[in-house]
Amino acid sequence: MMAVASELASFVAGEWRRGTAEGTDTNPARPSEILASVRLADARVAVDAVLAARAALPGWAGLPAPSRGEILRAAGDILDTRAENIGRDLTREEGKTIGEAVREVRWAANILRYHAAQTLDPDGETLPSTRPTTHVFTKREPLGVITAITPWNFPVSIPAWKISPALAFGNTVVWKPAEIVPLSAVHFLSALVDAGLPAGVLDLVLGRSADVGDVIASHPGVNGVSFTGSTAVGRAIQARATSAGKKVQLEMGGKNPLIVLADADLDLAAEATARGAFMSCGQKCTSTGRVIVERSVLAGFLDRLTARADAMKLGDPLEADTVLGPVSSGEQRSKVLGFIERARAEGAKTVTAEARPGSPADGYFVRPSVLVDVRPEQEVARDEVFGPVAPVIAVGSYEEAIAIANDTRYGLTASLFTTDLRRAMRFTRESQAGVVLVNQETAGVEYYAPFGGVKDSGAGSRERGNSARDFNTELKTVYVNFP
């Protein structure tokens, strides 16, 4: 079993590589608690990671696909057996509750096993030919070396849905996780290494984006870049990578609307809004960013939503009955509180308990906030907050609601609550989002269904499910003539 040390480092060509810079991994619930020290990679380590992945590519791509699948399946089983321990470290490092963290690890295990099963699927098709002596068929081949850049909010499951299909289809991977979640990254890597993944097939780069970002996005040895994170960073990576001839897949920000019509089940809508806006402290790209409610049911809906928000226990995320832990960092806490303060200055009102429960020294906690009297043009209704904030916008009709919902540069998820089947189906056609939900929270998606957004929420082919094959492979058409 691969040991997880108290000093963390990059993993290149099957060996730990200590960088020259130093960092620390801290607990957002107890900022003075240091979980591990980190030896951060420099450009040299990043280059070596790309070269190691390139060297390992022929052997891994040449391995029969079912054999690759067996390693992924074993890694999924290892994650399952270690879920409680990994979940505990994830909670201490990122701040989400222990229940959410353990579920995330088990979700990642399912993702690994799902893509393991895909190694048994057909990798092409036969086609008819106009010439009687010619056989035409297609086949899928690995893209090559793929750089995976992953965020801190889902430090195990997002790497799983990027890395496992890449490996299943015969690619090698250079992986840069977010700087504040190195311990979770090492746990995920260890499961794959312990399952028998050959050296160099997955190379972990623990480093600052400023030091290693250009290398792993534009190095000539890289064939594709898959990124999840903010829109600004994603567009910058896209520009660098595409100018260097790379294939690019981006999953970026969201300002996801949830519409509540007058005929909706208000209890169901309020519960889904609370979960979508506040669970994981709203730190999901799919979190509910705008709540658009018909005026005739606004009062009843707000009563229900406010009661749910104020009832959510905020506290130590390792305690079983805690519903909300801290946000991920002091910087994130300041950002969220700043959104709330500016919204109030612009005329919005908070109908929940005070968002700021204590000083940053006590942990980076933010209570759930429901804002009312919000106008669609306000900052809090247009920009991604990434915190437990639900701005509520009142409207007079479905037509006004869908117009406001679509009036955004984002297009990741969108949800409608109604009992009218005709309007539900109309919404699925008219909503400008990559994922559309009816009578379900904006964050409720499956790991085996295609996932991604439109507008400034995404670019390139979709992630997850069968769609993962599109980014991770190249399609080759073959003509064989029998004279």
Short mmCIF file of C-alpha atoms in Angstrom, two decimals:
data_model
loop_
_atom_site.label_atom_id
_atom_site.label_comp_id
_atom_site.label_asym_id
_atom_site.label_seq_id
_atom_site.Cartn_x
_atom_site.Cartn_y
_atom_site.Cartn_z
CA MET A 1 0.00 0.00 0.00
CA MET A 2 1.33 3.40 -0.99
CA ALA A 3 1.86 5.54 2.12
CA VAL A 4 0.51 9.09 2.31
CA ALA A 5 3.25 11.17 3.96
CA SER A 6 2.93 14.28 6.11
CA GLU A 7 5.15 16.03 3.55
CA LEU A 8 3.45 15.93 0.16
CA ALA A 9 5.18 16.13 -3.21
CA SER A 10 4.61 15.59 -6.91
CA PHE A 11 4.65 12.06 -8.34
CA VAL A 12 6.50 11.69 -11.64
CA ALA A 13 7.48 8.49 -13.48
CA GLY A 14 6.60 6.44 -10.41
CA GLU A 15 8.68 8.49 -7.95
CA TRP A 16 8.04 11.33 -5.53
CA ARG A 17 9.54 14.61 -6.70
CA ARG A 18 10.15 17.32 -4.10
CA GLY A 19 9.95 20.83 -5.58
CA THR A 20 11.93 23.82 -4.45
CA ALA A 21 9.08 25.94 -3.04
CA GLU A 22 7.22 25.17 0.17
CA GLY A 23 3.52 25.33 0.98
CA THR A 24 1.17 24.20 3.73
CA ASP A 25 -2.15 22.39 3.71
CA THR A 26 -4.49 23.80 6.38
CA ASN A 27 -7.93 23.08 7.81
CA PRO A 28 -10.54 25.75 6.90
CA ALA A 29 -12.56 24.86 10.01
CA ARG A 30 -9.46 25.44 12.18
CA PRO A 31 -7.12 27.69 10.18
CA SER A 32 -4.25 27.25 12.63
CA GLU A 33 -4.21 23.47 12.10
CA ILE A 34 -1.63 22.35 9.51
CA LEU A 35 -2.48 19.02 7.90
CA ALA A 36 0.66 18.61 5.80
CA SER A 37 3.57 20.47 4.29
CA VAL A 38 3.88 20.52 0.50
CA ARG A 39 6.99 20.70 -1.66
CA LEU A 40 5.62 22.57 -4.65
CA ALA A 41 6.67 21.72 -8.19
CA ASP A 42 8.55 24.12 -10.43
CA ALA A 43 8.69 24.21 -14.23
CA ARG A 44 11.37 21.50 -14.32
CA VAL A 45 9.16 19.03 -12.46
CA ALA A 46 6.25 19.91 -14.77
CA VAL A 47 8.35 19.28 -17.88
CA ASP A 48 9.53 15.96 -16.46
CA ALA A 49 5.91 14.98 -15.80
CA VAL A 50 4.99 15.58 -19.44
CA LEU A 51 8.04 13.64 -20.62
CA ALA A 52 7.21 10.75 -18.29
CA ALA A 53 3.62 10.62 -19.57
CA ARG A 54 4.89 10.71 -23.16
CA ALA A 55 7.35 7.86 -22.49
CA ALA A 56 4.66 5.72 -20.86
CA LEU A 57 2.11 6.27 -23.63
CA PRO A 58 3.06 3.48 -26.08
CA GLY A 59 3.01 0.78 -23.43
CA TRP A 60 -0.26 1.91 -21.87
CA ALA A 61 -2.04 2.47 -25.20
CA GLY A 62 -0.78 -0.92 -26.39
CA LEU A 63 -2.23 -2.72 -23.38
CA PRO A 64 -5.52 -4.47 -24.25
CA ALA A 65 -8.41 -2.23 -23.23
CA PRO A 66 -9.95 -4.82 -20.87
CA SER A 67 -6.63 -5.00 -19.01
CA ARG A 68 -6.71 -1.24 -18.52
CA GLY A 69 -10.25 -1.64 -17.28
CA GLU A 70 -9.21 -4.18 -14.65
CA ILE A 71 -6.83 -1.64 -13.11
CA LEU A 72 -9.55 1.02 -13.01
CA ARG A 73 -11.99 -1.43 -11.48
CA ALA A 74 -9.48 -2.39 -8.80
CA ALA A 75 -8.80 1.29 -8.07
CA GLY A 76 -12.52 1.88 -7.60
CA ASP A 77 -12.70 -0.98 -5.11
CA ILE A 78 -9.69 0.42 -3.23
CA LEU A 79 -11.35 3.84 -3.00
CA ASP A 80 -14.45 2.18 -1.58
CA THR A 81 -12.51 0.38 1.13
CA ARG A 82 -10.70 3.61 2.07
CA ALA A 83 -13.73 5.92 1.72
CA GLU A 84 -14.07 6.71 5.43
CA ASN A 85 -10.40 7.62 5.88
CA ILE A 86 -10.12 9.55 2.63
CA GLY A 87 -13.40 11.31 3.37
CA ARG A 88 -12.10 12.42 6.75
CA ASP A 89 -8.98 13.94 5.17
CA LEU A 90 -11.09 15.55 2.45
CA THR A 91 -13.29 17.16 5.11
CA ARG A 92 -10.31 18.45 7.08
CA GLU A 93 -8.70 19.84 3.93
CA GLU A 94 -11.65 21.29 1.98
CA GLY A 95 -14.34 21.86 4.59
CA LYS A 96 -17.36 19.91 3.33
CA THR A 97 -19.16 17.74 5.86
CA ILE A 98 -17.95 14.22 6.53
CA GLY A 99 -21.14 12.77 5.03
CA GLU A 100 -20.69 14.72 1.80
CA ALA A 101 -17.00 13.84 1.66
CA VAL A 102 -17.48 10.10 2.07
CA ARG A 103 -20.25 10.12 -0.54
CA GLU A 104 -17.92 11.95 -2.91
CA VAL A 105 -15.24 9.29 -2.53
CA ARG A 106 -17.75 6.51 -3.15
CA TRP A 107 -19.09 8.44 -6.17
CA ALA A 108 -15.53 8.57 -7.53
CA ALA A 109 -15.24 4.82 -7.03
CA ASN A 110 -18.38 4.33 -9.12
CA ILE A 111 -16.94 6.57 -11.84
CA LEU A 112 -13.79 4.46 -12.02
CA ARG A 113 -15.84 1.27 -12.30
CA TYR A 114 -18.13 2.83 -14.91
CA HIS A 115 -15.23 3.71 -17.19
CA ALA A 116 -13.66 0.33 -16.50
CA ALA A 117 -16.80 -1.20 -18.03
CA GLN A 118 -16.41 1.05 -21.09
CA THR A 119 -13.19 -0.75 -21.97
CA LEU A 120 -15.43 -3.66 -23.01
CA ASP A 121 -17.52 -1.56 -25.41
CA PRO A 122 -17.06 -1.56 -29.21
CA ASP A 123 -14.46 0.99 -30.32
CA GLY A 124 -15.76 1.52 -33.85
CA GLU A 125 -18.18 0.32 -36.52
CA THR A 126 -18.20 -1.22 -39.99
CA LEU A 127 -19.59 0.72 -42.94
CA PRO A 128 -20.80 -0.38 -46.37
CA SER A 129 -18.63 0.33 -49.42
CA THR A 130 -19.61 1.03 -53.02
CA ARG A 131 -16.71 -1.23 -54.08
CA PRO A 132 -17.24 -4.98 -53.64
CA THR A 133 -13.56 -5.58 -52.77
CA THR A 134 -13.29 -2.88 -50.08
CA HIS A 135 -13.94 -3.19 -46.35
CA VAL A 136 -14.56 0.10 -44.47
CA PHE A 137 -14.48 0.47 -40.73
CA THR A 138 -13.77 3.01 -38.00
CA LYS A 139 -11.82 2.68 -34.79
CA ARG A 140 -11.12 4.85 -31.76
CA GLU A 141 -7.51 5.53 -30.78
CA PRO A 142 -6.11 7.40 -27.75
CA LEU A 143 -5.68 11.14 -28.04
CA GLY A 144 -2.23 10.91 -26.41
CA VAL A 145 -1.01 12.80 -23.35
CA ILE A 146 -3.80 14.68 -21.59
CA THR A 147 -3.37 17.42 -19.01
CA ALA A 148 -6.11 17.42 -16.36
CA ILE A 149 -6.50 20.61 -14.30
CA THR A 150 -8.99 20.17 -11.48
CA PRO A 151 -10.56 22.49 -8.83
CA TRP A 152 -10.77 22.28 -5.05
CA ASN A 153 -14.52 21.95 -4.59
CA PHE A 154 -14.74 18.26 -5.59
CA PRO A 155 -11.12 17.16 -5.15
CA VAL A 156 -11.77 13.44 -5.67
CA SER A 157 -14.80 13.10 -7.95
CA ILE A 158 -13.84 15.69 -10.59
CA PRO A 159 -10.38 14.12 -11.04
CA ALA A 160 -12.14 10.76 -11.30
CA TRP A 161 -14.37 11.83 -14.17
CA LYS A 162 -11.46 13.38 -16.06
CA ILE A 163 -8.72 10.84 -15.38
CA SER A 164 -10.62 7.54 -15.48
CA PRO A 165 -11.96 7.91 -19.07
CA ALA A 166 -8.59 9.21 -20.23
CA LEU A 167 -6.90 6.10 -18.85
CA ALA A 168 -9.65 3.75 -20.00
CA PHE A 169 -9.21 4.83 -23.62
CA GLY A 170 -5.42 4.45 -23.54
CA ASN A 171 -4.16 7.96 -22.78
CA THR A 172 -1.59 8.98 -20.20
CA VAL A 173 -2.28 11.92 -17.89
CA VAL A 174 -0.47 14.86 -16.32
CA TRP A 175 -2.65 16.03 -13.44
CA LYS A 176 -2.53 19.37 -11.65
CA PRO A 177 -5.03 19.63 -8.78
CA ALA A 178 -5.93 22.88 -7.04
CA GLU A 179 -3.25 24.02 -4.60
CA ILE A 180 -5.42 23.84 -1.47
CA VAL A 181 -6.36 20.13 -1.79
CA PRO A 182 -3.05 18.24 -2.22
CA LEU A 183 -3.89 15.55 0.36
CA SER A 184 -7.06 14.47 -1.46
CA ALA A 185 -5.08 14.34 -4.70
CA VAL A 186 -2.44 12.06 -3.21
CA HIS A 187 -5.16 9.74 -1.87
CA PHE A 188 -6.73 9.41 -5.33
CA LEU A 189 -3.37 8.85 -6.99
CA SER A 190 -2.48 6.21 -4.38
CA ALA A 191 -5.60 4.17 -5.16
CA LEU A 192 -4.59 3.93 -8.82
CA VAL A 193 -0.95 3.16 -8.07
CA ASP A 194 -1.95 0.46 -5.57
CA ALA A 195 -4.27 -1.00 -8.21
CA GLY A 196 -1.27 -1.58 -10.48
CA LEU A 197 -1.11 1.51 -12.69
CA PRO A 198 2.32 1.52 -14.40
CA ALA A 199 4.81 4.28 -13.67
CA GLY A 200 4.40 7.40 -15.78
CA VAL A 201 0.81 6.70 -16.83
CA LEU A 202 -0.52 9.22 -14.26
CA ASP A 203 1.86 11.97 -13.17
CA LEU A 204 0.83 14.33 -10.36
CA VAL A 205 2.09 17.92 -10.35
CA LEU A 206 1.55 19.75 -7.06
CA GLY A 207 2.40 23.34 -7.89
CA ARG A 208 1.21 26.89 -8.32
CA SER A 209 -0.46 27.71 -11.62
CA ALA A 210 1.95 30.61 -12.13
CA ASP A 211 4.90 28.19 -11.93
CA VAL A 212 3.64 25.18 -13.89
CA GLY A 213 0.50 26.26 -15.79
CA ASP A 214 2.11 27.26 -19.08
CA VAL A 215 4.18 24.07 -19.20
CA ILE A 216 1.33 21.62 -18.75
CA ALA A 217 -1.06 23.56 -21.03
CA SER A 218 1.24 24.27 -23.98
CA HIS A 219 4.13 21.77 -23.90
CA PRO A 220 4.55 20.08 -27.32
CA GLY A 221 4.29 16.69 -25.62
CA VAL A 222 0.69 17.36 -24.56
CA ASN A 223 -2.18 16.51 -26.92
CA GLY A 224 -5.19 17.72 -24.95
CA VAL A 225 -6.15 19.82 -21.93
CA SER A 226 -9.23 19.21 -19.77
CA PHE A 227 -9.97 22.00 -17.29
CA THR A 228 -12.59 22.67 -14.63
CA GLY A 229 -12.59 26.03 -12.86
CA SER A 230 -13.42 29.69 -13.35
CA THR A 231 -14.35 31.12 -16.73
CA ALA A 232 -11.52 33.66 -16.72
CA VAL A 233 -8.85 31.03 -16.09
CA GLY A 234 -10.48 28.59 -18.50
CA ARG A 235 -10.51 31.06 -21.37
CA ALA A 236 -6.83 31.90 -20.74
CA ILE A 237 -5.93 28.19 -20.80
CA GLN A 238 -7.99 27.73 -23.95
CA ALA A 239 -6.08 30.52 -25.70
CA ARG A 240 -2.69 29.09 -24.75
CA ALA A 241 -3.55 25.49 -25.50
CA THR A 242 -5.37 25.97 -28.81
CA SER A 243 -2.65 28.26 -30.13
CA ALA A 244 -0.27 25.37 -29.47
CA GLY A 245 -2.55 22.97 -31.35
CA LYS A 246 -4.09 21.17 -28.38
CA LYS A 247 -7.58 19.75 -28.08
CA VAL A 248 -9.38 21.56 -25.24
CA GLN A 249 -12.29 20.68 -22.96
CA LEU A 250 -13.55 23.32 -20.51
CA GLU A 251 -16.12 23.15 -17.71
CA MET A 252 -16.37 26.59 -16.17
CA GLY A 253 -18.64 28.87 -14.15
CA GLY A 254 -22.38 29.01 -13.73
CA LYS A 255 -25.12 31.32 -12.49
CA ASN A 256 -27.76 28.64 -12.49
CA PRO A 257 -31.42 29.72 -12.33
CA LEU A 258 -34.15 27.90 -10.43
CA ILE A 259 -37.66 29.03 -11.43
CA VAL A 260 -40.66 28.53 -9.14
CA LEU A 261 -44.02 28.96 -10.87
CA ALA A 262 -47.32 29.62 -9.11
CA ASP A 263 -48.52 26.03 -9.55
CA ALA A 264 -45.35 24.48 -8.07
CA ASP A 265 -45.17 22.27 -5.00
CA LEU A 266 -43.68 24.93 -2.72
CA ASP A 267 -42.32 22.49 -0.14
CA LEU A 268 -40.48 20.57 -2.85
CA ALA A 269 -39.23 23.79 -4.46
CA ALA A 270 -37.99 25.26 -1.17
CA GLU A 271 -36.18 22.06 -0.20
CA ALA A 272 -34.52 21.82 -3.62
CA THR A 273 -33.53 25.49 -3.50
CA ALA A 274 -31.99 25.12 -0.06
CA ARG A 275 -30.03 22.07 -1.14
CA GLY A 276 -28.94 23.59 -4.43
CA ALA A 277 -27.95 26.97 -3.00
CA PHE A 278 -26.51 25.99 0.40
CA MET A 279 -25.21 22.41 0.47
CA SER A 280 -21.42 22.21 0.16
CA CYS A 281 -21.67 25.91 1.14
CA GLY A 282 -22.82 26.70 -2.40
CA GLN A 283 -19.36 25.79 -3.69
CA LYS A 284 -20.53 23.89 -6.76
CA CYS A 285 -20.51 24.99 -10.38
CA THR A 286 -24.06 23.60 -10.46
CA SER A 287 -25.26 25.41 -7.32
CA THR A 288 -28.42 27.52 -7.48
CA GLY A 289 -27.23 31.04 -8.24
CA ARG A 290 -30.59 32.76 -8.88
CA VAL A 291 -34.06 31.93 -7.55
CA ILE A 292 -36.81 33.31 -9.81
CA VAL A 293 -40.27 33.14 -8.23
CA GLU A 294 -43.76 34.16 -9.38
CA ARG A 295 -45.01 36.95 -7.11
CA SER A 296 -48.29 35.23 -6.24
CA VAL A 297 -46.43 32.51 -4.29
CA LEU A 298 -43.38 34.53 -3.22
CA ALA A 299 -44.38 34.97 0.43
CA GLY A 300 -45.20 31.30 0.97
CA PHE A 301 -42.04 30.18 -0.79
CA LEU A 302 -39.82 32.57 1.22
CA ASP A 303 -41.32 31.38 4.51
CA ARG A 304 -40.36 27.81 3.62
CA LEU A 305 -36.90 28.63 2.24
CA THR A 306 -35.95 30.90 5.14
CA ALA A 307 -37.00 28.27 7.68
CA ARG A 308 -34.86 25.66 5.98
CA ALA A 309 -31.86 27.98 5.72
CA ASP A 310 -31.96 29.02 9.37
CA ALA A 311 -32.37 25.39 10.48
CA MET A 312 -29.13 24.22 8.82
CA LYS A 313 -26.55 23.52 11.50
CA LEU A 314 -23.26 25.29 10.87
CA GLY A 315 -20.21 23.86 12.61
CA ASP A 316 -17.46 21.27 12.73
CA PRO A 317 -17.78 19.34 9.47
CA LEU A 318 -16.50 16.17 11.15
CA GLU A 319 -19.58 16.04 13.41
CA ALA A 320 -22.28 13.80 11.97
CA ASP A 321 -25.17 16.26 12.50
CA THR A 322 -23.41 19.26 10.91
CA VAL A 323 -25.12 20.35 7.69
CA LEU A 324 -22.72 23.11 6.62
CA GLY A 325 -19.00 23.35 7.29
CA PRO A 326 -16.73 26.26 6.43
CA VAL A 327 -16.07 27.64 2.98
CA SER A 328 -12.73 26.54 1.60
CA SER A 329 -10.47 29.45 2.53
CA GLY A 330 -10.23 32.89 4.07
CA GLU A 331 -10.11 34.38 0.59
CA GLN A 332 -13.35 32.61 -0.33
CA ARG A 333 -15.04 33.78 2.89
CA SER A 334 -14.14 37.40 2.19
CA LYS A 335 -15.40 37.10 -1.37
CA VAL A 336 -18.79 35.70 -0.33
CA LEU A 337 -19.32 38.23 2.46
CA GLY A 338 -18.37 41.01 0.03
CA PHE A 339 -21.12 39.93 -2.37
CA ILE A 340 -23.68 40.05 0.44
CA GLU A 341 -22.56 43.46 1.69
CA ARG A 342 -22.61 45.02 -1.78
CA ALA A 343 -26.05 43.54 -2.51
CA ARG A 344 -27.40 45.15 0.66
CA ALA A 345 -25.84 48.47 -0.31
CA GLU A 346 -27.72 48.21 -3.62
CA GLY A 347 -31.09 47.71 -1.89
CA ALA A 348 -31.36 43.95 -1.37
CA LYS A 349 -32.46 42.66 2.04
CA THR A 350 -31.37 39.58 3.97
CA VAL A 351 -34.24 37.57 5.49
CA THR A 352 -32.05 34.97 7.18
CA ALA A 353 -29.67 35.04 10.15
CA GLU A 354 -26.48 37.11 9.99
CA ALA A 355 -24.07 35.58 7.46
CA ARG A 356 -20.89 36.34 9.46
CA PRO A 357 -20.92 34.03 12.52
CA GLY A 358 -17.46 34.81 13.92
CA SER A 359 -13.91 35.85 13.16
CA PRO A 360 -11.78 34.09 10.53
CA ALA A 361 -9.62 32.71 13.35
CA ASP A 362 -12.63 30.61 14.40
CA GLY A 363 -12.91 29.05 10.95
CA TYR A 364 -14.05 30.29 7.56
CA PHE A 365 -17.77 29.93 8.22
CA VAL A 366 -20.60 31.70 6.38
CA ARG A 367 -24.25 31.14 7.27
CA PRO A 368 -26.81 30.59 4.47
CA SER A 369 -28.22 33.88 3.19
CA VAL A 370 -31.51 34.46 1.39
CA LEU A 371 -31.58 37.87 -0.32
CA VAL A 372 -34.86 39.46 -1.42
CA ASP A 373 -35.72 42.56 -3.44
CA VAL A 374 -32.93 41.59 -5.82
CA ARG A 375 -32.98 43.11 -9.30
CA PRO A 376 -31.81 41.02 -12.29
CA GLU A 377 -29.09 43.54 -13.19
CA GLN A 378 -27.42 43.48 -9.75
CA GLU A 379 -23.97 41.95 -9.33
CA VAL A 380 -25.23 39.25 -6.96
CA ALA A 381 -27.72 38.15 -9.64
CA ARG A 382 -25.19 38.12 -12.48
CA ASP A 383 -21.80 36.99 -11.13
CA GLU A 384 -20.90 33.63 -9.65
CA VAL A 385 -20.75 33.93 -5.84
CA PHE A 386 -19.62 30.36 -5.06
CA GLY A 387 -21.01 30.57 -1.55
CA PRO A 388 -24.24 29.86 0.39
CA VAL A 389 -26.23 32.77 -1.04
CA ALA A 390 -29.68 32.61 -2.67
CA PRO A 391 -30.70 35.85 -4.45
CA VAL A 392 -34.48 35.84 -5.01
CA ILE A 393 -35.99 37.69 -7.98
CA ALA A 394 -39.76 38.19 -8.21
CA VAL A 395 -41.51 37.91 -11.61
CA GLY A 396 -45.04 38.09 -12.97
CA SER A 397 -45.07 35.20 -15.45
CA TYR A 398 -43.29 32.23 -16.95
CA GLU A 399 -42.30 34.37 -19.92
CA GLU A 400 -40.60 36.94 -17.68
CA ALA A 401 -38.93 34.16 -15.69
CA ILE A 402 -37.39 32.39 -18.70
CA ALA A 403 -36.20 35.70 -20.15
CA ILE A 404 -34.36 36.52 -16.92
CA ALA A 405 -33.05 32.96 -16.59
CA ASN A 406 -31.50 33.12 -20.07
CA ASP A 407 -30.17 36.67 -19.66
CA THR A 408 -26.71 35.58 -18.51
CA ARG A 409 -23.32 34.83 -20.00
CA TYR A 410 -23.47 31.41 -18.34
CA GLY A 411 -25.37 28.30 -19.33
CA LEU A 412 -24.55 25.29 -17.17
CA THR A 413 -27.71 24.07 -15.39
CA ALA A 414 -31.27 25.41 -15.07
CA SER A 415 -34.28 24.15 -13.13
CA LEU A 416 -38.05 24.74 -13.24
CA PHE A 417 -40.65 23.84 -10.63
CA THR A 418 -44.16 23.40 -11.98
CA THR A 419 -46.98 20.84 -12.19
CA ASP A 420 -47.85 21.93 -15.75
CA LEU A 421 -46.40 19.37 -18.17
CA ARG A 422 -46.73 21.68 -21.18
CA ARG A 423 -44.70 24.44 -19.55
CA ALA A 424 -42.18 21.90 -18.30
CA MET A 425 -41.55 20.65 -21.84
CA ARG A 426 -41.49 24.21 -23.14
CA PHE A 427 -38.78 24.98 -20.57
CA THR A 428 -36.64 22.07 -21.75
CA ARG A 429 -36.71 23.61 -25.24
CA GLU A 430 -36.27 27.27 -24.28
CA SER A 431 -33.71 27.06 -21.49
CA GLN A 432 -30.21 28.04 -22.63
CA ALA A 433 -28.29 25.56 -20.50
CA GLY A 434 -26.33 22.37 -21.04
CA VAL A 435 -28.26 20.54 -18.29
CA VAL A 436 -31.99 21.20 -17.78
CA LEU A 437 -33.95 19.88 -14.80
CA VAL A 438 -37.67 19.87 -13.96
CA ASN A 439 -38.81 19.65 -10.32
CA GLN A 440 -35.23 18.90 -9.27
CA GLU A 441 -32.42 20.97 -7.76
CA THR A 442 -29.87 22.51 -10.11
CA ALA A 443 -27.07 20.41 -8.62
CA GLY A 444 -28.75 17.00 -8.92
CA VAL A 445 -26.89 15.27 -11.75
CA GLU A 446 -25.75 11.68 -12.40
CA TYR A 447 -22.13 10.61 -12.91
CA TYR A 448 -22.96 8.51 -16.00
CA ALA A 449 -24.91 11.22 -17.88
CA PRO A 450 -23.22 13.74 -20.23
CA PHE A 451 -22.32 16.95 -18.42
CA GLY A 452 -21.28 20.41 -19.58
CA GLY A 453 -22.50 23.89 -20.37
CA VAL A 454 -22.98 26.43 -23.13
CA LYS A 455 -21.95 30.09 -23.49
CA ASP A 456 -19.26 30.93 -20.89
CA SER A 457 -19.92 27.74 -18.94
CA GLY A 458 -18.19 25.33 -21.26
CA ALA A 459 -16.29 24.58 -24.44
CA GLY A 460 -15.41 21.41 -26.27
CA SER A 461 -17.09 18.04 -25.95
CA ARG A 462 -19.10 16.99 -22.90
CA GLU A 463 -17.69 15.16 -19.90
CA ARG A 464 -19.01 11.99 -18.25
CA GLY A 465 -20.96 9.09 -19.68
CA ASN A 466 -20.49 7.96 -23.26
CA SER A 467 -19.62 11.54 -24.22
CA ALA A 468 -16.26 11.21 -22.44
CA ARG A 469 -15.05 9.11 -25.38
CA ASP A 470 -15.31 12.09 -27.75
CA PHE A 471 -12.61 14.16 -26.04
CA ASN A 472 -10.32 11.31 -25.09
CA THR A 473 -10.05 9.61 -28.46
CA GLU A 474 -9.49 10.31 -32.14
CA LEU A 475 -11.67 8.58 -34.71
CA LYS A 476 -9.79 6.79 -37.49
CA THR A 477 -11.50 5.63 -40.70
CA VAL A 478 -9.89 2.61 -42.38
CA TYR A 479 -10.30 1.34 -45.98
CA VAL A 480 -8.99 -2.15 -46.74
CA ASN A 481 -9.04 -3.29 -50.37
CA PHE A 482 -8.93 -6.96 -51.31
CA PRO A 483 -7.80 -6.99 -54.98
#
